[in-house]
Coordinates of C-alpha atoms in Angstrom, one line a residue:
X1 CA 66.4 30.9 -85.3
X2 CA 69.9 29.3 -85.9
X3 CA 70.0 25.7 -84.4
X4 CA 72.5 23.9 -82.8
X5 CA 74.6 22.8 -86.1
X6 CA 74.9 26.1 -87.6
X7 CA 75.6 28.0 -84.4
X8 CA 79.1 28.2 -83.5
X9 CA 79.8 30.3 -80.2
X10 CA 83.2 30.1 -80.2
X11 CA 84.1 30.6 -83.5
X12 CA 85.9 33.8 -83.2
X13 CA 88.0 32.4 -80.5
X14 CA 91.5 31.5 -81.7
X15 CA 92.3 29.1 -78.9
X16 CA 89.3 27.1 -79.8
X17 CA 90.2 27.1 -83.4
X18 CA 93.7 25.5 -82.7
X19 CA 92.1 22.9 -80.4
X20 CA 89.6 22.1 -82.7
X21 CA 92.3 21.3 -85.6
X22 CA 94.5 19.4 -83.1
X23 CA 91.7 17.3 -81.7
X24 CA 90.7 16.3 -85.4
X25 CA 94.0 15.1 -86.6
X26 CA 96.1 14.3 -83.5
X27 CA 94.7 10.8 -82.4
X28 CA 95.3 9.1 -85.9
X29 CA 98.7 10.5 -86.1
X30 CA 99.7 8.9 -82.5
X31 CA 98.3 5.7 -83.7
X32 CA 100.3 5.6 -86.9
X33 CA 103.6 4.9 -85.0
X34 CA 102.4 3.3 -81.9
X35 CA 100.9 0.2 -83.4
X36 CA 104.4 -1.5 -84.0
X37 CA 105.1 -1.5 -80.2
X38 CA 102.1 -3.9 -79.7
X39 CA 101.4 -5.7 -83.0
X40 CA 101.9 -9.1 -81.2
X41 CA 99.1 -8.5 -78.9
X42 CA 96.9 -7.6 -81.9
X43 CA 98.0 -10.7 -83.4
X44 CA 96.8 -12.9 -80.6
X45 CA 93.7 -10.9 -79.6
X46 CA 92.3 -10.9 -83.2
X47 CA 93.3 -14.5 -84.2
X48 CA 95.5 -13.5 -87.4
X49 CA 98.8 -13.2 -88.3
X50 CA 101.2 -10.4 -88.9
X51 CA 99.9 -9.8 -92.6
X52 CA 96.6 -9.2 -91.2
X53 CA 97.6 -6.5 -88.9
X54 CA 99.8 -4.9 -91.8
X55 CA 96.8 -5.2 -94.2
X56 CA 95.1 -3.0 -91.2
X57 CA 97.6 -0.7 -91.1
X58 CA 98.2 -0.2 -94.9
X59 CA 94.6 0.2 -95.6
X60 CA 94.3 3.0 -92.6
X61 CA 97.2 5.0 -94.3
X62 CA 95.5 4.5 -97.5
X63 CA 92.1 5.7 -96.1
X64 CA 94.2 9.1 -95.1
X65 CA 95.7 9.6 -98.1
X66 CA 92.2 9.3 -100.0
X67 CA 90.3 11.0 -97.8
X68 CA 92.2 13.9 -98.3
X69 CA 91.4 13.9 -101.8
X70 CA 87.9 13.2 -101.4
X71 CA 87.5 16.1 -98.9
X72 CA 88.7 18.5 -101.7
X73 CA 86.1 17.2 -103.9
X74 CA 83.4 17.2 -101.2
X75 CA 84.3 20.8 -99.9
X76 CA 83.2 22.3 -103.0
X77 CA 79.6 21.3 -102.4
X78 CA 79.1 20.8 -99.0
X79 CA 79.5 23.3 -96.2
X80 CA 83.1 22.7 -94.5
X81 CA 81.5 22.8 -91.1
X82 CA 79.1 19.9 -91.9
X83 CA 82.0 18.0 -93.6
X84 CA 83.8 18.4 -90.4
X85 CA 81.3 17.3 -87.9
X86 CA 80.4 14.3 -90.3
X87 CA 84.1 13.3 -90.2
X88 CA 84.7 13.6 -86.9
X89 CA 81.7 11.4 -86.1
X90 CA 83.1 8.9 -88.4
X91 CA 86.3 9.0 -86.6
X92 CA 84.4 8.2 -83.4
X93 CA 82.6 5.3 -85.0
X94 CA 85.5 4.0 -86.7
X95 CA 87.4 4.0 -83.3
X96 CA 84.7 2.2 -81.5
X97 CA 84.5 -0.3 -84.0
X98 CA 88.3 -1.0 -84.0
X99 CA 88.1 -1.3 -80.0
X100 CA 85.4 -3.7 -80.2
X101 CA 86.7 -5.5 -82.9
X102 CA 86.1 -9.6 -82.4
X103 CA 88.2 -10.2 -85.6
X104 CA 90.7 -8.7 -87.9
X105 CA 88.0 -8.0 -90.5
X106 CA 86.0 -5.8 -88.3
X107 CA 89.5 -4.3 -86.9
X108 CA 90.5 -3.2 -90.5
X109 CA 87.1 -1.5 -91.3
X110 CA 87.4 0.6 -88.2
X111 CA 91.1 1.4 -88.8
X112 CA 90.2 2.3 -92.3
X113 CA 87.4 4.5 -91.4
X114 CA 89.8 6.5 -89.1
X115 CA 92.0 6.8 -91.8
X116 CA 89.5 8.1 -94.4
X117 CA 88.0 10.5 -91.7
X118 CA 91.2 12.0 -90.6
X119 CA 92.3 12.6 -94.1
X120 CA 89.0 14.5 -94.7
X121 CA 89.4 16.4 -91.5
X122 CA 92.8 17.5 -92.6
X123 CA 91.1 19.4 -95.6
X124 CA 88.5 20.6 -93.6
X125 CA 90.1 21.8 -90.4
X126 CA 93.5 23.2 -91.5
X127 CA 92.9 25.7 -94.2
X128 CA 90.4 27.8 -92.0
X129 CA 92.8 27.6 -88.9
X130 CA 95.5 28.8 -91.4
X131 CA 93.6 31.9 -93.4
X132 CA 91.0 33.0 -90.8
X133 CA 93.0 34.6 -87.9
X134 CA 95.2 37.2 -89.5
X135 CA 98.8 37.5 -91.0
X136 CA 100.3 38.3 -87.4
X137 CA 98.9 34.8 -86.1
X138 CA 99.9 33.1 -88.9
X139 CA 103.6 31.9 -87.7
X140 CA 102.0 30.7 -84.3
X141 CA 99.3 28.9 -86.1
X142 CA 102.1 27.3 -88.3
X143 CA 103.9 25.9 -85.2
X144 CA 101.0 24.5 -83.8
X145 CA 100.2 22.9 -87.0
X146 CA 103.7 21.5 -87.1
X147 CA 103.2 20.3 -83.6
X148 CA 100.1 18.7 -84.4
X149 CA 101.2 16.6 -87.4
X150 CA 104.8 15.7 -86.2
X151 CA 104.9 16.3 -82.5
X152 CA 102.0 13.6 -82.5
X153 CA 103.8 11.3 -84.5
X154 CA 106.9 11.4 -82.4
X155 CA 104.6 10.7 -79.3
X156 CA 103.4 7.5 -80.8
X157 CA 106.2 5.2 -79.8
X158 CA 105.9 6.6 -76.2
X159 CA 102.3 5.7 -76.2
X160 CA 102.7 2.8 -77.9
X161 CA 105.3 1.3 -75.3
X162 CA 103.0 2.1 -72.3
X163 CA 100.0 0.4 -74.2
X164 CA 102.3 -2.7 -74.9
X165 CA 103.3 -2.9 -71.4
X166 CA 99.7 -2.5 -70.0
X167 CA 98.4 -5.1 -72.8
X168 CA 95.6 -2.3 -73.3
X169 CA 95.3 -1.8 -76.8
X170 CA 91.3 -1.7 -76.7
X171 CA 91.5 1.0 -74.1
X172 CA 93.7 3.1 -76.2
X173 CA 91.1 2.8 -78.8
X174 CA 88.6 3.7 -76.6
X175 CA 90.7 6.7 -75.4
X176 CA 91.1 7.7 -78.9
X177 CA 87.3 7.6 -79.5
X178 CA 86.8 10.1 -76.5
X179 CA 89.1 12.4 -77.9
X180 CA 87.3 12.2 -81.4
X181 CA 84.1 13.0 -79.4
X182 CA 85.7 16.3 -77.7
X183 CA 86.8 17.2 -81.1
X184 CA 83.2 16.8 -82.3
X185 CA 81.8 18.7 -79.4
X186 CA 84.6 21.5 -80.0
X187 CA 83.6 21.5 -83.9
X188 CA 80.1 22.2 -82.8
X189 CA 81.1 25.1 -80.5
X190 CA 83.9 26.5 -82.7
X191 CA 83.9 25.6 -86.4
X192 CA 82.4 29.0 -87.9
X193 CA 79.8 28.4 -90.6
X194 CA 80.6 29.0 -94.5
X195 CA 78.8 31.6 -96.0
X196 CA 76.5 30.9 -98.9
X197 CA 78.5 31.9 -102.0
X198 CA 81.7 29.8 -100.2
X199 CA 79.8 26.7 -101.3
X200 CA 79.8 26.0 -105.0
X201 CA 76.9 23.5 -104.8
X202 CA 76.7 23.3 -108.6
X203 CA 80.0 21.5 -108.7
X204 CA 79.7 17.8 -109.9
X205 CA 81.4 14.8 -108.9
X206 CA 84.9 14.7 -110.4
X207 CA 85.1 11.6 -112.2
X208 CA 88.5 12.2 -113.4
X209 CA 90.4 12.3 -110.0
X210 CA 88.1 10.3 -107.2
X211 CA 88.2 6.7 -108.7
X212 CA 91.8 7.1 -109.7
X213 CA 92.9 8.6 -106.4
X214 CA 91.2 5.6 -104.8
X215 CA 93.3 3.1 -107.1
X216 CA 96.2 5.1 -106.5
X217 CA 96.0 4.7 -102.4
X218 CA 94.2 1.6 -102.1
X219 CA 96.5 -0.7 -104.6
X220 CA 99.9 0.2 -103.7
X221 CA 99.2 0.1 -99.7
X222 CA 97.6 -3.1 -100.0
X223 CA 100.6 -4.6 -101.9
X224 CA 103.2 -3.5 -99.4
X225 CA 100.8 -4.8 -96.9
X226 CA 101.4 -8.4 -97.7
X227 CA 104.9 -8.0 -97.7
X228 CA 105.4 -9.8 -94.3
X229 CA 104.1 -12.8 -95.7
X230 CA 106.1 -13.2 -98.8
X231 CA 108.6 -11.9 -101.1
X232 CA 109.3 -8.8 -103.4
X233 CA 108.8 -11.0 -106.5
X234 CA 105.1 -12.1 -105.7
X235 CA 102.3 -11.0 -107.9
X236 CA 100.5 -10.1 -104.8
X237 CA 103.1 -7.1 -103.9
X238 CA 104.2 -6.4 -107.4
X239 CA 101.1 -6.1 -109.4
X240 CA 98.7 -3.7 -106.9
X241 CA 102.0 -1.7 -106.5
X242 CA 102.8 -1.1 -110.1
X243 CA 98.9 -0.3 -111.0
X244 CA 98.5 1.9 -108.1
X245 CA 101.6 4.0 -109.0
X246 CA 100.5 4.2 -112.4
X247 CA 97.3 5.3 -111.5
X248 CA 99.0 7.9 -109.2
X249 CA 100.8 9.4 -112.0
X250 CA 97.5 9.3 -114.3
X251 CA 96.2 11.4 -111.6
X252 CA 98.7 13.9 -111.4
X253 CA 99.1 14.3 -115.2
X254 CA 95.1 14.6 -115.6
X255 CA 95.2 17.3 -113.0
X256 CA 98.0 19.0 -114.7
X257 CA 96.0 19.1 -118.0
X258 CA 92.6 19.9 -116.8
X259 CA 91.2 23.3 -117.2
X260 CA 89.4 23.1 -114.1
X261 CA 91.3 20.8 -112.0
X262 CA 90.2 19.4 -108.3
X263 CA 94.1 20.1 -107.3
X264 CA 96.1 22.8 -108.6
X265 CA 98.9 20.7 -110.1
X266 CA 99.7 23.4 -112.8
X267 CA 100.1 26.2 -110.1
X268 CA 102.3 23.8 -108.0
X269 CA 104.6 23.1 -111.0
X270 CA 107.1 26.0 -110.4
X271 CA 110.5 26.0 -108.5
X272 CA 109.4 26.7 -104.8
X273 CA 106.3 24.2 -104.8
X274 CA 107.8 21.4 -106.3
X275 CA 111.1 21.8 -104.2
X276 CA 108.8 22.0 -101.0
X277 CA 106.4 19.0 -101.7
X278 CA 109.5 17.0 -102.9
X279 CA 111.3 17.9 -99.6
X280 CA 108.4 17.1 -97.8
X281 CA 108.1 13.5 -99.4
X282 CA 111.8 12.7 -98.9
X283 CA 111.9 13.9 -95.2
X284 CA 108.5 12.2 -94.3
X285 CA 109.6 9.0 -95.9
X286 CA 113.0 8.7 -94.5
X287 CA 111.6 9.7 -91.0
X288 CA 109.0 7.2 -91.1
X289 CA 111.4 4.3 -92.6
X290 CA 114.0 5.1 -89.8
X291 CA 111.6 5.2 -87.1
X292 CA 110.3 1.9 -88.0
X293 CA 113.5 0.5 -88.2
X294 CA 114.8 1.6 -84.9
X295 CA 111.9 0.2 -83.0
X296 CA 112.5 -3.3 -84.8
X297 CA 115.8 -3.1 -83.7
X298 CA 115.2 -2.2 -80.2
X299 CA 112.5 -4.8 -80.1
X300 CA 114.0 -7.8 -81.7
X301 CA 117.7 -7.2 -81.5
X302 CA 118.3 -5.6 -78.1
X303 CA 115.1 -7.6 -76.8
X304 CA 114.1 -4.4 -75.1
X305 CA 110.6 -4.6 -73.8
X306 CA 107.8 -2.2 -75.2
X307 CA 108.4 0.3 -72.7
X308 CA 111.9 0.9 -73.0
X309 CA 111.9 0.6 -76.7
X310 CA 109.3 3.0 -77.2
X311 CA 110.8 5.5 -74.7
X312 CA 114.3 5.4 -76.0
X313 CA 114.2 7.3 -79.1
X314 CA 111.6 9.8 -77.2
X315 CA 114.1 12.6 -77.9
X316 CA 112.1 13.0 -81.2
X317 CA 109.6 15.1 -79.2
X318 CA 112.2 17.4 -78.3
X319 CA 113.8 17.8 -81.8
X320 CA 110.2 18.4 -83.3
X321 CA 109.5 20.9 -80.7
X322 CA 112.8 23.0 -81.6
X323 CA 111.9 22.9 -85.1
X324 CA 108.3 24.1 -84.5
X325 CA 109.5 27.3 -82.6
X326 CA 112.3 27.7 -85.5
X327 CA 109.4 27.4 -88.4
X328 CA 107.3 29.9 -86.3
X329 CA 110.3 32.3 -86.4
X330 CA 111.2 31.8 -90.2
X331 CA 107.9 31.6 -91.8
X332 CA 107.5 35.0 -92.8
X333 CA 111.3 35.5 -93.7
X334 CA 113.2 34.4 -96.6
X335 CA 114.7 31.6 -94.4
X336 CA 111.9 29.2 -95.0
X337 CA 113.4 27.1 -97.7
X338 CA 116.8 27.1 -95.7
X339 CA 114.7 25.8 -93.0
X340 CA 113.3 22.9 -95.0
X341 CA 116.8 22.0 -96.3
X342 CA 117.9 21.8 -92.6
X343 CA 115.2 19.5 -91.9
X344 CA 116.4 17.1 -94.8
X345 CA 119.9 17.3 -93.2
X346 CA 118.6 16.3 -89.9
X347 CA 116.9 13.1 -91.2
X348 CA 120.1 12.2 -93.1
X349 CA 122.2 12.9 -89.9
X350 CA 119.8 10.7 -87.5
X351 CA 120.0 8.0 -90.2
X352 CA 123.7 8.0 -90.4
X353 CA 124.1 8.1 -86.7
X354 CA 121.7 4.9 -86.5
X355 CA 124.5 3.4 -88.5
X356 CA 126.6 3.1 -85.6
X357 CA 124.1 1.3 -83.3
X358 CA 124.8 -1.9 -81.4
X359 CA 123.5 -3.7 -78.4
X360 CA 126.2 -2.1 -76.0
X361 CA 125.6 1.5 -77.1
X362 CA 121.8 1.6 -78.2
X363 CA 120.8 4.2 -75.6
X364 CA 123.3 7.0 -76.5
X365 CA 122.7 6.2 -80.2
X366 CA 119.0 6.0 -80.4
X367 CA 118.5 9.1 -78.2
X368 CA 121.0 11.2 -80.3
X369 CA 119.4 9.7 -83.5
X370 CA 115.7 10.5 -81.9
X371 CA 116.8 14.0 -81.5
X372 CA 117.9 14.7 -85.1
X373 CA 114.9 12.8 -86.6
X374 CA 112.2 14.8 -84.8
X375 CA 114.1 18.0 -85.7
X376 CA 114.4 16.8 -89.3
X377 CA 110.7 15.9 -89.8
X378 CA 109.6 18.9 -88.1
X379 CA 111.9 21.1 -90.1
X380 CA 111.3 19.1 -93.5
X381 CA 107.7 18.4 -93.9
X382 CA 105.5 20.9 -92.5
X383 CA 107.7 24.0 -93.8
X384 CA 107.9 22.2 -97.2
X385 CA 104.1 22.1 -96.7
X386 CA 103.8 25.6 -96.3
X387 CA 106.4 26.2 -99.1
X388 CA 103.9 24.8 -101.5
X389 CA 100.9 26.4 -99.6
X390 CA 102.1 29.9 -99.9
X391 CA 103.0 29.4 -103.7
X392 CA 99.2 29.2 -104.5
X393 CA 96.4 31.6 -103.6
X394 CA 95.1 30.9 -100.1
X395 CA 91.6 30.0 -101.6
X396 CA 93.3 26.8 -103.2
X397 CA 95.1 26.2 -100.0
X398 CA 92.6 23.1 -99.0
X399 CA 93.3 21.3 -102.6
X400 CA 97.0 21.8 -102.3
X401 CA 97.2 20.3 -98.8
X402 CA 95.1 17.4 -100.3
X403 CA 97.9 17.0 -103.0
X404 CA 100.9 17.2 -100.8
X405 CA 99.6 14.8 -98.2
X406 CA 98.7 12.4 -101.0
X407 CA 102.2 12.5 -102.4
X408 CA 103.8 12.6 -99.1
X409 CA 101.8 9.5 -97.7
X410 CA 102.5 7.6 -100.7
X411 CA 106.2 8.2 -100.2
X412 CA 106.2 7.5 -96.5
X413 CA 104.0 4.6 -95.9
X414 CA 105.6 2.8 -99.1
X415 CA 109.1 3.3 -98.5
X416 CA 109.0 2.1 -94.9
X417 CA 107.2 -1.3 -95.2
X418 CA 109.6 -2.2 -98.1
X419 CA 113.0 -1.2 -96.1
X420 CA 111.7 -3.1 -93.1
X421 CA 110.7 -6.2 -95.2
X422 CA 114.4 -5.7 -96.6
X423 CA 115.8 -5.8 -93.2
X424 CA 113.9 -8.9 -91.9
X425 CA 114.5 -11.2 -94.7
X426 CA 118.3 -11.1 -94.8
X427 CA 118.6 -13.6 -91.9
X428 CA 120.8 -11.2 -89.8
X429 CA 118.4 -8.4 -88.6
X430 CA 121.3 -6.0 -87.1
X431 CA 122.8 -6.3 -90.6
X432 CA 119.6 -6.0 -92.4
X433 CA 118.6 -2.8 -90.3
X434 CA 122.2 -1.3 -91.1
X435 CA 121.6 -2.0 -94.7
X436 CA 118.0 -0.1 -94.8
X437 CA 119.1 2.8 -92.7
X438 CA 121.9 3.1 -95.2
X439 CA 119.5 3.1 -98.1
X440 CA 117.7 6.0 -96.4
X441 CA 120.6 7.9 -95.7
X442 CA 121.4 7.4 -99.2
X443 CA 118.1 8.6 -100.6
X444 CA 118.0 11.4 -98.3
X445 CA 121.2 12.8 -99.0
X446 CA 120.8 12.2 -102.8
X447 CA 117.4 14.2 -102.5
X448 CA 118.9 17.1 -100.7
X449 CA 121.5 17.7 -103.3
X450 CA 118.9 17.1 -106.2
X451 CA 116.4 19.5 -104.6
X452 CA 119.5 21.9 -104.0
X453 CA 120.0 21.9 -107.6
X454 CA 116.5 22.5 -108.7
X455 CA 116.4 25.4 -106.4
X456 CA 119.6 27.0 -107.8
X457 CA 118.3 26.2 -111.3
X458 CA 115.2 27.9 -110.8
X459 CA 117.0 31.0 -109.8
X460 CA 115.2 31.4 -106.9
X461 CA 116.3 34.8 -105.1
X462 CA 115.4 34.7 -101.3
X463 CA 112.5 37.1 -100.3
X464 CA 109.8 37.3 -97.7
X465 CA 106.4 35.9 -98.6
X466 CA 103.8 38.5 -99.0
X467 CA 101.5 36.9 -96.6
X468 CA 98.7 39.9 -96.5
X469 CA 98.3 39.7 -100.1
X470 CA 98.3 36.1 -99.9
X471 CA 95.3 35.8 -97.3
X472 CA 93.4 38.1 -99.6
X473 CA 92.8 34.7 -101.6
X474 CA 93.6 36.1 -105.0
X475 CA 97.4 35.8 -105.2
X476 CA 100.6 33.8 -104.0
X477 CA 102.8 34.9 -101.1
X478 CA 106.0 33.6 -102.9
X479 CA 107.2 34.7 -106.2
X480 CA 108.3 31.3 -107.6
X481 CA 110.3 31.3 -111.1
X482 CA 109.5 28.4 -113.5
X483 CA 111.4 25.2 -113.0
X484 CA 115.1 25.5 -114.7
X485 CA 114.3 29.2 -115.2
X486 CA 118.2 30.0 -115.3
X487 CA 118.7 27.5 -118.4
X488 CA 115.6 29.0 -120.1
X489 CA 117.3 32.4 -119.7
X490 CA 120.4 31.0 -121.1
X491 CA 118.5 29.6 -124.2

């Protein structure tokens, strides 16, 4: 008789599958934008410096990016259900460790475990949700994925403001552990077991990817974490950053050239997926940097309390909900790339509006910018992720998500600390925030133009994705031309 850990009585229930994925991903994503609202309490309670809390955030984000790649490797040899349950248990353990941490070292260990577990859960939980419930439900699934990925990120400042006001960061982490435990229970009840042929037990450890991916995530994130205690020219920042980025380039090139790669870089090296991945990187990096900058401005320039500072940009939540609804409407149409570019424009417009912020008019400016930024993130990141995913066979969706999240995380969580440090080291914080926001606007606008040019040079004709064929696992939904296909035709 099948045991508890092989039976899933709710496996065929679509609401249970959605709940399972959201419970797995949302807690860590909420924390990613909540911590800046009570970092001074962490410094006091853990007996550390701001650099210590930055290292905790940096290694948690590095763990998230690395966990996605590690899961793409492990899922070839382990049952995805077993991997999900193990990672959900690991997330609960990391949350408990962080909540009970007596010092910053233990706290860093707990936060890092949270990040690794969530990155692995992304690869274990999202592909089954996307591919196992039919073409008709795919748009609704994509909407929930969008709300889960960026809806929770936009909720983070509100949660952080409440926690910062109540001086309850340990209680927050206990609550996160409870949510993770609910996800574990839901996994037991609803995660369908793999068939034996789905698990390739003969696959070996990918020595060309996993160690290099560890260096590509840990080194640069650790480097930028030290910025709060030093300058850009210090070896503690430059050496790990340069070495880590070199490892990332090596990883991508090696995966492109490998006959049987862990991540399908060659399959993604076409016009639509390159455009989608790049758009997700630019929109995610711009959004993350601007949210950090606006929270810093509200806390340290306008001197708002945490509750007000976290609540003021709450228009993000409305913006991402609007984007999610539009995403559901356009996913199976030819307008998906248009929505992705609209997301880039939304991030740029939100940043441009923030250039006009001043203490006397912070409320309307930040509220409006929050709405635009939420829409930009929701319309630019997850649609870009799906542009890539629909451009490869669905049986390669997990490794594709791993690669996209690796690149997106590198862009978002490296740019934001650099620009925040730039803003805080110029003497005049208000002016520093303005300069860093301008950098984001310029980079996002330039990314919009470059990627639009890339799309046009590829000669992409707007067309509907063949979702039914894609769900069969053997073909892509989009017919994506090679990069610069129109120039090749001229030659």
